[in-house]
Amino acid sequence: MATILDVARAAGVSASSVSNFLNDRLSKMTPATRERIEAAIGQLNYRPSQVALQLKTGKTATIGLLVPAVANPFFGAIAMAIQRAAQARGYQVILCNTFRDPQREREFAADLMALGVRGIITGSSLLNPEHLSELASRGLTVVAFEGDAAAAAPGIHVVSVDNVMVTTLAVDHLVALGHRRITYVTGPAQTAARVARLKGFRAATERHGLGDEARIHEISLPQNQYGDDMIAELGVDAALALAKTSPRPTALIAMNDLLAIGLAAGLREHGIVIPDDIAMVGIDDLFLARLMNPPMTSLRQPLSAMAEAAVDCLVADGTEAAPATSLIFAPELIVRQSTARTAG
Amino acid sequence: MATILDVARAAGVSASSVSNFLNDRLSKMTPATRERIEAAIGQLNYRPSQVALQLKTGKTATIGLLVPAVANPFFGAIAMAIQRAAQARGYQVILCNTFRDPQREREFAADLMALGVRGIITGSSLLNPEHLSELASRGLTVVAFEGDAAAAAPGIHVVSVDNVMVTTLAVDHLVALGHRRITYVTGPAQTAARVARLKGFRAATERHGLGDEARIHEISLPQNQYGDDMIAELGVDAALALAKTSPRPTALIAMNDLLAIGLAAGLREHGIVIPDDIAMVGIDDLFLARLMNPPMTSLRQPLSAMAEAAVDCLVADGTEAAPATSLIFAPELIVRQSTARTAG
DNA sequence: AGCCTCAGGTATATCGTTGCACTAAGGATA
DNA sequence: TATCCTTAGTGCAACGATATACCTGAGGCT
């Protein structure tokens, strides 16, 4: 790797001049010098060492991304959106799989700080974000990519879809189709998003006066299990229980698409047909939703826009103590055949 | 962030002693001094700056990971396996989505070099890997996580599943069930893996004397389209064409599970039942394979072991010009209900 | 007593940048 | 002609670690 000194020698100038060139202080040199430097850089294939640059300026062009598990297609989609947004701004992304373990999150955060990252984006915030606050107080900019503002701890920026609206739209859609016996299938209220979605479901069903026709079916995740790639399998089991309930719900809303995929597979095993026997709404609108049989209605999060906002939070954080912002995006209902028929 | 000097002051020693402590040169100090340093580190919550360390030693604990798109569950699984293996060895992973664009790959590689990564792992090697060779010749250790040794360019390590064996096992399995009209559905031969899989299919069907009962159905990906998250949709279309062929194949082997998911959805639309009307074998064994209806037979890659081997290639590369290694792993046939019935 | 050894440290140059402080040369001004 | 300003640069001290080379005092040996 060529250094700035190699370039300086090749161009017959000092390292300072090359540095001036690199930092657009072009007024400090004649066009001729400028061209010589440019030529030398091209010739040597020179790229400034980010490491040296970082040590000198204290600023990195690197951000940390914490997700429970990238193997989960939802977090894969998030990781891709964040990386693209970061790249567009000249930033690199360091990937960390936390398995929803606070201890591991803390460990990663310490490593990332030692690496000098500009900030971290966390893809899923546990309900109890004090360990994130702790990071924020140590001077790290933290953006929670999930969970509403209420759940945010001090010093943490929030960029999230409106998780209350997500279930509200789902319920409204189903009620408009004539459904009343609607069951919301969810995992334990461990994350901010899950809590908000549950809240939205409760409020919407109450507003529509569904009474106890609206049900909540909570599936239990194994202890100490991040569960992300087995959520779908748990859905298969949950479908059995749901098939047996009487009266059986006419519509299901799943906490997320992965769970919905499992539910759909389980229902099919019991001869229950979607949408004829039961309607189904997923959440997240993974690319898999439109490949299901039948294609599934789901609530889409504007991931690209959200990713850009999240990265901007970190990049723009030039001003010392930027107040913790909270950006909430509206979800979009994507109607497909899993809710094609009216109830009754 | 506390520096080594802060620690030195707090412990009443010189920075050198703290450095000695950090680098396990314990013989250079009394137990008492050692304890004072330990205490100071704990008190100040000190972590050595990786940046400074890197500038000084020239070695980073960072590797670059190039994948076409992490949103693709297969590459999501790879990314997770690599990150875990890297973490176990104290390394960080920088994530890059290349969209299978050689130009973008080159750009990423340049950025990664400037960052001083220890090496890069590329999740999918284009057929023409000369741009990777170029990187290797510039002193970057490159590991191709796909593609067999033959396709490897000079200076590139290969860690891959045996892609010839993948289709060989698939064909053997189907033939053992009595199938003869077997069609291999694949995308264009753009990657080393695809080429090897095709080769395996051809050789195996020839060995079994299937003649022109063995067919190859090539789907075309849109130009300049990395295609990874639309492969499944193309599978839906391909299913239409396959449903119409006469005589219709009794078994399909899909280039990968994502394509298989699309094929399954398309076949279902045309009333063709798996496995009664047609058998199906996927490749990769994504977690989705066992959630399909019916659960799909697929060929599993030992991703964890492969990821560990790939990371080891980079980490162990202490010796100057380590010869380019080639590690090929055996796939495992996972039989499920999509091939549950015997043919005929 | 004089010399050596060795344990237990410390001083310092260095990695590749940056950016402030400085300066040499030339031109304008008084 | 002396002074000042501007232009087009250069010199140097950092940033936070490392490691080599150096130092120093205590004890052992002759």
Coordinates of N, CA, C and O (backbone and C1' of nucleotides) in Angstrom, one line a residue, chain A residues 13-14 16-17 28 30 33 55-56, chain D residues 8-16:
Chain A
V13 N 6.5 17.0 -4.0 CA 6.0 18.0 -3.1 C 6.0 17.4 -1.7 O 6.5 16.3 -1.5
S14 N 5.6 18.1 -0.7 CA 5.5 17.6 0.7 C 4.2 16.9 0.9 O 3.3 17.0 0.2
S16 N 2.3 17.5 3.2 CA 1.2 18.5 3.6 C 0.5 18.9 2.3 O -0.8 19.0 2.4
S17 N 1.2 19.0 1.2 CA 0.5 19.5 0.0 C -0.5 18.4 -0.5 O -1.6 18.7 -0.9
K28 N -4.6 26.3 -2.1 CA -3.3 26.3 -1.6 C -2.2 25.8 -2.6 O -1.1 25.6 -2.2
T30 N -0.9 25.6 -7.1 CA -1.1 26.0 -8.5 C -1.7 24.8 -9.2 O -1.6 23.6 -8.8
T33 N 0.8 22.0 -9.8 CA 1.1 21.1 -8.7 C -0.1 20.1 -8.5 O 0.1 18.9 -8.3
L55 N -7.3 7.7 13.4 CA -6.6 8.0 14.6 C -6.4 9.5 14.7 O -6.5 10.0 15.8
K56 N -6.1 10.1 13.6 CA -5.8 11.5 13.6 C -7.0 12.4 13.9 O -7.0 13.2 14.8
Chain D
dA8 P -1.0 30.6 -6.0 O5' 0.1 29.7 -5.4 C5' 1.5 29.8 -5.8 C4' 2.4 29.0 -4.9 C3' 1.9 27.5 -4.8 O3' 3.0 26.7 -4.9 C1' 2.2 28.5 -2.7
dG9 P 2.7 25.1 -5.2 O5' 2.1 24.5 -3.8 C5' 2.9 23.7 -3.0 C4' 3.8 24.5 -2.1 C3' 4.4 23.7 -1.0 O3' 5.5 23.0 -1.4 C1' 3.8 25.9 -0.3
dT10 P 5.9 21.7 -0.8 O5' 6.5 22.1 0.6 C5' 7.7 22.8 0.7 C4' 8.1 23.1 2.1 C3' 8.3 21.9 3.0 O3' 9.4 22.1 3.8 C1' 6.6 23.3 4.0
dG11 P 10.0 20.8 4.6 O5' 9.8 21.2 6.1 C5' 9.8 22.5 6.6 C4' 9.6 22.6 8.1 C3' 10.0 21.3 8.8 O3' 10.5 21.6 10.1 C1' 7.6 21.7 9.1
dC12 P 11.0 20.5 11.1 O5' 9.7 20.4 12.1 C5' 9.0 21.6 12.5 C4' 7.9 21.2 13.4 C3' 8.1 19.9 14.2 O3' 7.6 20.1 15.5 C1' 6.2 19.6 12.9
dA13 P 8.1 19.1 16.7 O5' 6.8 19.1 17.6 C5' 5.9 20.2 17.7 C4' 4.5 19.8 17.8 C3' 4.2 18.6 18.8 O3' 3.0 18.9 19.4 C1' 3.5 18.0 16.7
dA14 P 2.6 18.2 20.8 O5' 2.5 16.7 20.3 C5' 1.4 15.9 20.8 C4' 0.2 16.0 19.8 C3' -0.6 14.8 19.8 O3' -1.9 15.1 20.4 C1' 0.1 15.4 17.5
dC15 P -2.4 14.2 21.5 O5' -3.4 13.1 20.8 C5' -4.4 13.5 19.9 C4' -4.7 12.3 19.1 C3' -4.5 11.0 19.8 O3' -5.8 10.5 20.3 C1' -3.6 10.9 17.6
dG16 P -5.8 10.0 21.8 O5' -5.2 8.6 21.7 C5' -6.0 7.5 21.1 C4' -5.2 6.3 21.0 C3' -4.7 5.7 22.3 O3' -5.0 4.4 22.3 C1' -2.9 6.0 20.8

